[in-house]
Amino acid sequence: MTTETRDIVIVGGGTSGCFAAATAAQNGLDVTLLERKSEDEGGHIACGDAIKGKSTFPDVIDRDYLREESFTNENIQRAMFMNPDGENYDIPFKSGSGAVVDRKRYGEVLLEEADRVGAEIEYNTVVKDVLQNGKVTGVKAIKQGDPVEYEAEVVIDAAGALSLLQDKVDFDGTTYDTNVNYQQFCSAYREVIEIPEPVEYDDAIVFKPTDELGYLWYFPRTNTEINAGLGFQMNKPSMELVSVLKDDLEARPEFEGAEVKDKLGAALPTRRPYDSAVAPGFMSVGDAAGHVNPTTGGGIPGAAKAGHWAAEVATEAISEGTVEESALWEYNHRVQTGFGKKFAAMDLYNIFGGAHDVDELTEVVTALPGEMIIDLMGKEGSVSLSLPGKIKAAVVTALKTRGHWSTLREAYQVNRLAADLKSTYDNYPTTPGEFESWQANRDDVMDRVYEVTGAEPKY
């Protein structure tokens, strides 16, 4: 068996893995990224393809090159909610515009950029196990059919949802979050479809509710190339994703004569970020650490930041001669006080939604003005309503939501608890010694959420 030695080994060539590799290489470390796919298939990942824009990404790659090569629609100005029982409505973006990318080309560019700045990329390499001796010291893999061991100061797990590595590492005595099960995940499927005539919503990302607390999406890569997909929560009865998507596409006139160019499915986390994603010699990033918006499934920005932060912290730990949990802890702190607090708060709406019938939720949501939905979920959107507008909206909403007032009141209680939860995450500990106390405070907020919603505990 061949043994190779590196400063950092990264498992997985998605967004988080590539940004970790690029960051570590630019910091002067000897880093290898292990990708199970072939070079031709590298970057081919199931995704909705919608992002905020190139400014979202850490400045360790050529972001202009990434945009020029893979951003196919940079004029996304609004989110459109497609109401199956009535009139559709829009929620305009408050500042700037979003974009939709060609996900395969996007992934290829990230791999190219990681290679360009000095990371070594090994394709056709499947990781089977970890090396460990009180801490993780590397991985065992099959590289183009031959066994090989990679020894490393730090292993960064970017292997995606329900990562195999997490089944292999001995986390006893660490803070690493093992309170993870498949019911906290979503199953998703998407097709890239070419249609004969331009759609009218090429400036919008389109959502439509489905059964079992899921949603269909239509994200226009161009005005004639659409990323169409759907997903459902794994804590609900299973949904025949392919057939449900097919039925909806066939019912929509704009997809008549469509050609399917690509099909792909995946699992993704629809849960809060892992409470701790570090153990001695080991860090998890991106989907492998729950770094996905649990209400939309959007994970590209969080994955990019997490990969970058993990490599920065690992670089410092290696330079100081220790890769114990405390030396890697700053990574946890950056995540949880950054996008982590937002994702944890958004997860409360999943918990709230799971305790109610989808039809009831649709009736309530479609009765609310877009501005109220933005306010309710604490998200950015269009200009706030004036006081007279708020009074009028409140009266209209009261009339239209008759019979669902208790649900609406519950939603606003969840909104207030989401604010409390964000405050708790702002106080995420700076050392592992304070971790249990912080968890207890966070769990007090979660107990109130379960009491308000009547939902079964998710964690």
Coordinates of C-alpha atoms in Angstrom, one line a residue:
M1 CA 0.0 0.0 0.0
T2 CA 1.2 3.5 -0.9
T3 CA 1.4 6.1 1.9
E4 CA 1.5 9.8 1.1
T5 CA 1.9 12.7 3.5
R6 CA 0.2 16.1 3.3
D7 CA -0.5 19.1 5.6
I8 CA -4.2 18.9 4.8
V9 CA -6.3 16.3 3.0
I10 CA -9.8 17.4 1.8
V11 CA -12.4 14.8 0.9
G12 CA -14.9 16.0 -1.7
G13 CA -14.6 18.4 -4.7
G14 CA -17.8 20.5 -4.2
T15 CA -18.0 24.1 -3.3
S16 CA -16.7 23.8 0.3
G17 CA -13.9 21.4 -0.6
C18 CA -12.6 23.6 -3.5
F19 CA -12.6 26.8 -1.4
A20 CA -10.9 24.9 1.4
A21 CA -8.3 23.6 -1.0
A22 CA -7.7 27.0 -2.7
T23 CA -7.4 28.8 0.7
A24 CA -4.9 26.2 2.1
A25 CA -2.8 26.3 -1.0
Q26 CA -2.7 30.1 -1.1
N27 CA -1.6 29.9 2.6
G28 CA 1.4 27.8 1.5
L29 CA 0.3 24.4 2.7
D30 CA 0.7 21.1 1.0
V31 CA -2.9 20.2 0.3
T32 CA -4.6 17.4 -1.7
L33 CA -8.2 17.3 -2.6
L34 CA -9.6 13.8 -3.1
E35 CA -12.5 13.6 -5.6
R36 CA -14.3 10.3 -6.2
K37 CA -15.5 11.3 -9.7
S38 CA -13.5 11.4 -12.9
E39 CA -12.0 14.6 -14.1
D40 CA -14.7 14.7 -16.9
E41 CA -17.4 14.4 -14.3
G42 CA -15.9 16.7 -11.7
G43 CA -18.3 19.5 -10.7
H44 CA -21.4 17.6 -11.8
I45 CA -23.6 17.9 -8.7
A46 CA -27.3 18.1 -8.2
C47 CA -28.2 21.7 -7.4
G48 CA -30.9 24.3 -7.9
D49 CA -28.2 26.6 -9.4
A50 CA -29.5 29.9 -7.8
I51 CA -27.0 32.1 -5.9
K52 CA -26.7 35.7 -4.7
G53 CA -23.8 36.7 -6.9
K54 CA -20.0 36.4 -7.2
S55 CA -19.5 38.8 -4.3
T56 CA -20.7 36.0 -2.0
F57 CA -17.5 34.1 -2.5
P58 CA -14.2 34.5 -0.6
D59 CA -11.5 36.2 -2.6
V60 CA -9.2 33.2 -3.0
I61 CA -10.2 32.3 -6.6
D62 CA -10.6 34.4 -9.7
R63 CA -14.2 35.4 -9.1
D64 CA -14.5 37.3 -12.4
Y65 CA -13.5 34.1 -14.3
L66 CA -16.0 32.1 -12.3
R67 CA -18.8 34.6 -13.2
E68 CA -17.8 34.8 -16.9
E69 CA -17.7 31.0 -17.3
S70 CA -20.6 29.8 -15.3
F71 CA -23.1 32.6 -14.5
T72 CA -25.8 32.2 -17.2
N73 CA -28.5 34.5 -15.8
E74 CA -27.5 37.5 -13.6
N75 CA -30.9 39.3 -13.7
I76 CA -32.9 37.6 -10.9
Q77 CA -34.9 40.4 -9.3
R78 CA -37.6 38.6 -7.5
A79 CA -38.9 35.4 -5.9
M80 CA -42.3 34.3 -7.2
F81 CA -44.6 32.2 -5.1
M82 CA -46.8 30.1 -7.4
N83 CA -50.1 29.6 -5.6
P84 CA -51.8 26.3 -6.7
D85 CA -55.2 27.7 -5.5
G86 CA -55.1 31.3 -6.7
E87 CA -53.1 34.3 -7.9
N88 CA -49.3 34.1 -7.9
Y89 CA -47.4 36.9 -6.2
D90 CA -43.9 38.3 -6.1
I91 CA -41.4 39.2 -3.4
P92 CA -38.9 41.7 -4.9
F93 CA -35.3 41.5 -3.8
K94 CA -34.4 44.5 -1.6
S95 CA -30.9 45.0 -2.7
G96 CA -29.0 43.9 -5.8
S97 CA -30.0 40.9 -7.9
G98 CA -29.4 37.2 -7.8
A99 CA -28.1 34.8 -10.4
V100 CA -28.5 31.3 -11.8
V101 CA -25.4 29.3 -12.9
D102 CA -24.5 26.3 -15.0
R103 CA -23.7 24.2 -12.0
K104 CA -21.4 21.7 -13.8
R105 CA -19.3 24.5 -15.4
Y106 CA -19.3 26.3 -12.0
G107 CA -18.0 23.2 -10.4
E108 CA -15.4 22.7 -13.1
V109 CA -14.1 26.3 -12.6
L110 CA -13.8 25.8 -8.9
L111 CA -11.7 22.7 -9.4
E112 CA -9.6 24.5 -12.0
E113 CA -9.0 27.4 -9.7
A114 CA -8.0 25.2 -6.7
D115 CA -5.5 23.5 -9.0
R116 CA -4.3 26.8 -10.4
V117 CA -3.4 28.2 -7.0
G118 CA -1.5 25.1 -6.0
A119 CA -3.8 22.4 -4.6
E120 CA -3.3 18.9 -5.8
I121 CA -6.5 17.2 -7.0
E122 CA -6.7 13.4 -7.2
Y123 CA -9.7 12.3 -9.3
N124 CA -11.1 8.7 -9.3
T125 CA -10.2 8.5 -5.6
V126 CA -12.8 7.0 -3.2
V127 CA -12.2 7.4 0.5
K128 CA -13.1 4.3 2.5
D129 CA -12.0 5.0 6.1
V130 CA -10.0 7.3 8.3
L131 CA -6.7 6.9 10.1
Q132 CA -7.0 7.8 13.7
N133 CA -5.1 7.4 17.0
G134 CA -6.7 9.6 19.6
K135 CA -7.2 12.1 16.7
V136 CA -7.8 11.8 13.0
T137 CA -4.4 11.5 11.2
G138 CA -5.5 10.8 7.6
V139 CA -7.7 8.7 5.4
K140 CA -7.6 5.4 3.5
A141 CA -8.7 5.4 -0.1
I142 CA -8.8 3.6 -3.4
K143 CA -7.1 5.6 -6.1
Q144 CA -7.8 4.4 -9.6
G145 CA -8.2 0.9 -8.2
D146 CA -5.2 0.9 -5.9
P147 CA -5.2 1.3 -2.1
V148 CA -3.5 4.4 -0.8
E149 CA -3.2 6.1 2.6
Y150 CA -3.0 9.8 3.0
E151 CA -1.5 11.0 6.3
A152 CA -2.3 14.6 7.2
E153 CA -2.2 17.0 10.1
V154 CA -5.9 17.9 9.4
V155 CA -8.6 16.1 7.4
I156 CA -11.4 18.4 6.1
D157 CA -14.6 16.5 5.4
A158 CA -16.4 18.0 2.4
A159 CA -17.9 14.7 1.4
G160 CA -21.5 15.9 1.4
A161 CA -24.7 15.0 3.3
L162 CA -24.5 12.0 5.6
S163 CA -20.8 11.8 5.0
L164 CA -19.2 8.3 5.3
L165 CA -16.3 9.8 7.2
Q166 CA -18.6 10.7 10.1
D167 CA -19.5 7.0 10.5
K168 CA -15.8 6.1 10.7
V169 CA -14.4 8.7 13.1
D170 CA -14.4 8.0 16.9
F171 CA -16.0 11.1 18.3
D172 CA -16.0 9.9 22.0
G173 CA -14.7 12.7 24.2
T174 CA -15.2 15.4 21.6
T175 CA -17.9 18.1 21.1
Y176 CA -18.5 17.0 17.5
D177 CA -22.3 16.9 16.8
T178 CA -23.4 13.4 16.4
N179 CA -27.1 14.2 17.0
V180 CA -27.8 13.6 13.3
N181 CA -30.2 11.3 11.5
Y182 CA -31.8 11.0 8.1
Q183 CA -35.1 12.6 9.2
Q184 CA -33.2 15.9 9.4
F185 CA -32.6 15.7 5.6
C186 CA -34.4 16.3 2.4
S187 CA -34.4 14.2 -0.8
A188 CA -34.3 16.3 -3.9
Y189 CA -34.3 15.8 -7.7
R190 CA -33.8 18.2 -10.6
E191 CA -33.8 18.3 -14.3
V192 CA -32.2 20.8 -16.7
I193 CA -34.8 21.5 -19.4
E194 CA -34.5 23.3 -22.8
I195 CA -37.8 24.8 -24.0
P196 CA -38.8 26.2 -27.4
E197 CA -40.0 29.6 -26.3
P198 CA -38.7 32.0 -23.6
V199 CA -40.5 32.0 -20.3
E200 CA -42.0 35.2 -18.9
Y201 CA -40.3 34.7 -15.5
D202 CA -36.7 34.8 -16.6
D203 CA -36.0 37.5 -13.9
A204 CA -37.4 35.3 -11.1
I205 CA -36.8 32.2 -9.0
V206 CA -40.1 30.4 -8.9
F207 CA -41.4 28.3 -6.0
K208 CA -44.6 26.2 -5.8
P209 CA -45.6 24.2 -2.7
T210 CA -46.0 20.4 -2.9
D211 CA -47.4 17.8 -0.5
E212 CA -45.4 16.8 2.6
L213 CA -43.8 20.2 3.3
G214 CA -41.8 20.3 0.1
Y215 CA -41.7 22.6 -2.9
L216 CA -41.2 22.6 -6.7
W217 CA -38.8 25.1 -8.2
Y218 CA -38.3 26.7 -11.6
F219 CA -35.0 28.5 -11.8
P220 CA -34.2 30.0 -15.3
R221 CA -30.6 29.5 -16.3
T222 CA -31.6 31.5 -19.4
N223 CA -35.0 32.4 -20.7
T224 CA -35.2 29.0 -22.5
E225 CA -33.1 26.7 -20.2
I226 CA -34.8 26.0 -16.8
N227 CA -33.6 24.1 -13.8
A228 CA -36.8 22.4 -12.6
G229 CA -36.8 20.3 -9.4
L230 CA -38.4 19.5 -6.2
G231 CA -37.7 18.0 -2.8
F232 CA -39.4 16.7 0.4
Q233 CA -38.5 16.3 4.0
M234 CA -37.4 12.8 4.9
N235 CA -39.5 12.9 8.2
K236 CA -42.6 12.9 6.0
P237 CA -44.1 10.1 3.8
S238 CA -42.0 9.6 0.7
M239 CA -42.8 11.3 -2.5
E240 CA -42.2 10.0 -6.0
L241 CA -40.1 12.9 -7.0
V242 CA -39.6 12.0 -10.7
S243 CA -43.3 11.4 -11.4
V244 CA -44.5 14.5 -9.4
L245 CA -42.1 16.7 -11.3
K246 CA -43.1 15.1 -14.6
D247 CA -46.8 15.6 -13.9
D248 CA -46.3 19.3 -13.0
L249 CA -44.1 19.9 -16.1
E250 CA -46.7 18.3 -18.4
A251 CA -49.4 20.5 -16.9
R252 CA -47.6 23.7 -17.7
P253 CA -47.8 25.1 -21.3
E254 CA -44.4 26.6 -21.3
F255 CA -42.8 23.1 -21.1
E256 CA -44.6 21.7 -24.1
G257 CA -42.0 20.3 -26.5
A258 CA -39.2 20.5 -23.8
E259 CA -36.0 18.6 -24.0
V260 CA -34.4 17.2 -20.8
K261 CA -30.7 17.8 -21.0
D262 CA -29.6 16.5 -17.6
K263 CA -31.1 14.6 -14.6
L264 CA -29.7 14.3 -11.1
G265 CA -30.8 13.7 -7.5
A266 CA -29.3 14.2 -4.1
A267 CA -29.9 14.3 -0.3
L268 CA -29.3 17.6 1.5
P269 CA -29.5 18.8 5.1
T270 CA -32.6 20.7 6.1
R271 CA -31.6 21.2 9.7
R272 CA -29.5 23.7 11.7
P273 CA -25.7 23.6 11.3
Y274 CA -23.9 21.1 13.4
D275 CA -23.4 22.5 16.9
S276 CA -19.7 21.6 16.6
A277 CA -18.1 20.4 13.4
V278 CA -14.6 19.9 14.8
A279 CA -12.7 17.1 16.5
P280 CA -9.0 16.6 16.9
G281 CA -7.5 16.6 13.4
F282 CA -10.9 16.7 11.8
M283 CA -13.3 19.4 10.5
S284 CA -16.5 19.2 8.5
V285 CA -17.7 21.8 6.0
G286 CA -20.7 22.5 3.7
D287 CA -23.4 19.9 3.4
A288 CA -21.3 17.6 5.6
A289 CA -21.9 20.0 8.5
G290 CA -25.4 21.1 7.8
H291 CA -24.4 24.4 6.1
V292 CA -27.6 24.7 4.1
N293 CA -30.5 27.1 4.4
P294 CA -33.0 24.6 5.8
T295 CA -36.1 26.3 4.2
T296 CA -34.8 26.8 0.7
G297 CA -32.0 24.2 0.4
G298 CA -29.6 26.9 -0.7
G299 CA -26.0 25.9 0.3
I300 CA -23.5 27.5 -2.1
P301 CA -22.7 30.7 -0.1
G302 CA -22.4 28.9 3.2
A303 CA -20.3 26.1 1.8
A304 CA -17.8 28.6 0.2
K305 CA -17.4 30.5 3.5
A306 CA -17.2 27.4 5.6
G307 CA -14.5 25.9 3.4
H308 CA -12.5 29.1 3.4
W309 CA -12.8 29.6 7.2
A310 CA -11.9 25.9 7.9
A311 CA -8.7 26.2 5.9
E312 CA -7.7 29.5 7.5
V313 CA -8.2 28.1 11.0
A314 CA -6.4 24.8 10.1
T315 CA -3.5 26.7 8.7
E316 CA -3.0 28.6 12.0
A317 CA -3.4 25.5 14.1
I318 CA -0.8 23.6 12.0
S319 CA 1.6 26.5 12.3
E320 CA 1.2 26.5 16.0
G321 CA 1.9 22.8 16.2
T322 CA -1.5 21.6 17.6
V323 CA -4.6 20.4 15.9
E324 CA -6.6 19.6 19.0
E325 CA -10.3 20.6 19.2
S326 CA -9.5 23.8 21.0
A327 CA -7.1 24.9 18.3
L328 CA -9.8 24.4 15.6
W329 CA -12.6 25.9 17.6
E330 CA -12.4 29.3 16.0
Y331 CA -13.9 27.7 12.9
N332 CA -17.1 26.8 14.9
H333 CA -17.3 30.3 16.2
R334 CA -17.1 31.9 12.8
V335 CA -19.8 29.6 11.3
Q336 CA -22.3 29.9 14.2
T337 CA -22.0 33.7 14.6
G338 CA -22.0 34.1 10.8
F339 CA -24.5 32.3 8.6
G340 CA -25.1 29.6 11.3
K341 CA -27.4 31.8 13.4
K342 CA -29.6 32.6 10.4
F343 CA -29.9 29.0 9.3
A344 CA -30.7 27.8 12.9
A345 CA -33.4 30.5 13.0
M346 CA -34.8 29.5 9.6
D347 CA -35.0 25.9 10.8
L348 CA -37.7 26.9 13.3
Y349 CA -40.0 27.5 10.3
N350 CA -39.4 24.0 9.2
I351 CA -40.4 22.8 12.6
F352 CA -43.5 25.0 12.6
G353 CA -44.5 23.9 9.1
G354 CA -44.1 20.2 9.9
A355 CA -46.7 20.6 12.7
H356 CA -49.3 21.8 10.2
D357 CA -51.2 20.7 7.2
V358 CA -49.7 21.9 3.9
D359 CA -53.0 23.1 2.5
E360 CA -53.6 25.2 5.6
L361 CA -50.1 26.7 5.4
T362 CA -50.7 27.6 1.7
E363 CA -54.0 29.3 2.6
V364 CA -52.4 31.4 5.3
V365 CA -49.3 32.3 3.2
T366 CA -51.3 33.3 0.1
A367 CA -53.5 35.5 2.3
L368 CA -50.5 37.6 3.5
P369 CA -48.9 40.5 1.7
G370 CA -45.4 39.8 0.5
E371 CA -44.0 42.4 3.0
M372 CA -45.7 40.6 5.9
I373 CA -44.1 37.3 4.8
I374 CA -40.7 39.0 4.7
D375 CA -41.3 40.5 8.2
L376 CA -42.6 37.2 9.5
M377 CA -39.5 35.2 8.4
G378 CA -37.0 38.0 9.1
K379 CA -35.8 38.0 5.5
E380 CA -34.7 40.9 3.3
G381 CA -37.2 42.0 0.7
S382 CA -38.9 45.1 -0.6
V383 CA -39.5 48.4 1.2
S384 CA -41.5 48.2 4.4
L385 CA -45.1 49.1 4.4
S386 CA -46.1 52.6 5.7
L387 CA -48.2 52.8 8.8
P388 CA -51.5 53.3 6.9
G389 CA -50.4 50.4 4.6
K390 CA -49.7 48.2 7.7
I391 CA -53.2 49.0 9.1
K392 CA -54.9 48.2 5.8
A393 CA -52.9 45.0 5.4
A394 CA -53.7 43.9 8.9
V395 CA -57.5 44.4 8.3
V396 CA -57.3 42.6 4.9
T397 CA -55.3 39.8 6.4
A398 CA -57.7 39.4 9.4
L399 CA -60.5 38.9 6.9
K400 CA -58.7 36.6 4.5
T401 CA -57.2 34.3 7.2
R402 CA -60.4 33.8 9.2
G403 CA -60.3 30.3 10.6
H404 CA -56.5 30.3 10.7
W405 CA -55.9 33.0 13.3
S406 CA -54.4 30.6 15.8
T407 CA -51.9 29.4 13.1
L408 CA -51.0 33.0 12.2
R409 CA -50.5 33.8 15.9
E410 CA -48.3 30.8 16.3
A411 CA -46.2 31.8 13.3
Y412 CA -45.5 35.2 14.9
Q413 CA -44.6 33.5 18.2
V414 CA -42.1 31.4 16.2
N415 CA -40.8 34.6 14.6
R416 CA -40.1 36.1 18.1
L417 CA -38.4 32.8 19.2
A418 CA -36.3 32.9 16.0
A419 CA -35.0 36.3 17.2
D420 CA -34.2 34.9 20.6
L421 CA -32.4 32.0 19.0
K422 CA -30.2 34.3 16.9
S423 CA -29.2 36.2 20.0
T424 CA -28.2 32.9 21.6
Y425 CA -26.0 32.1 18.6
D426 CA -24.5 35.5 18.8
N427 CA -23.2 34.3 22.2
Y428 CA -21.7 31.1 20.8
P429 CA -18.7 30.2 23.0
T430 CA -15.1 31.1 22.1
T431 CA -13.8 27.9 23.8
P432 CA -15.0 24.3 24.1
G433 CA -15.2 24.7 27.9
E434 CA -18.3 26.9 27.6
F435 CA -20.0 24.7 25.0
E436 CA -22.3 22.7 27.3
S437 CA -23.6 25.8 29.0
W438 CA -24.3 27.4 25.6
Q439 CA -26.2 24.2 24.4
A440 CA -28.4 24.4 27.5
N441 CA -29.3 28.0 26.8
R442 CA -30.1 27.2 23.1
D443 CA -32.2 24.1 24.1
D444 CA -34.3 26.3 26.4
V445 CA -35.3 28.3 23.4
M446 CA -36.0 25.1 21.4
D447 CA -38.2 23.8 24.2
R448 CA -40.3 26.9 23.9
V449 CA -40.5 26.4 20.1
Y450 CA -41.8 22.8 20.6
E451 CA -44.3 24.1 23.3
V452 CA -45.7 26.8 20.9
T453 CA -45.9 24.6 17.8
G454 CA -46.8 21.2 19.4
A455 CA -44.1 19.7 17.1
E456 CA -42.1 16.6 18.1
P457 CA -38.5 17.5 19.0
K458 CA -36.3 17.5 15.9
Y459 CA -33.0 17.0 17.8

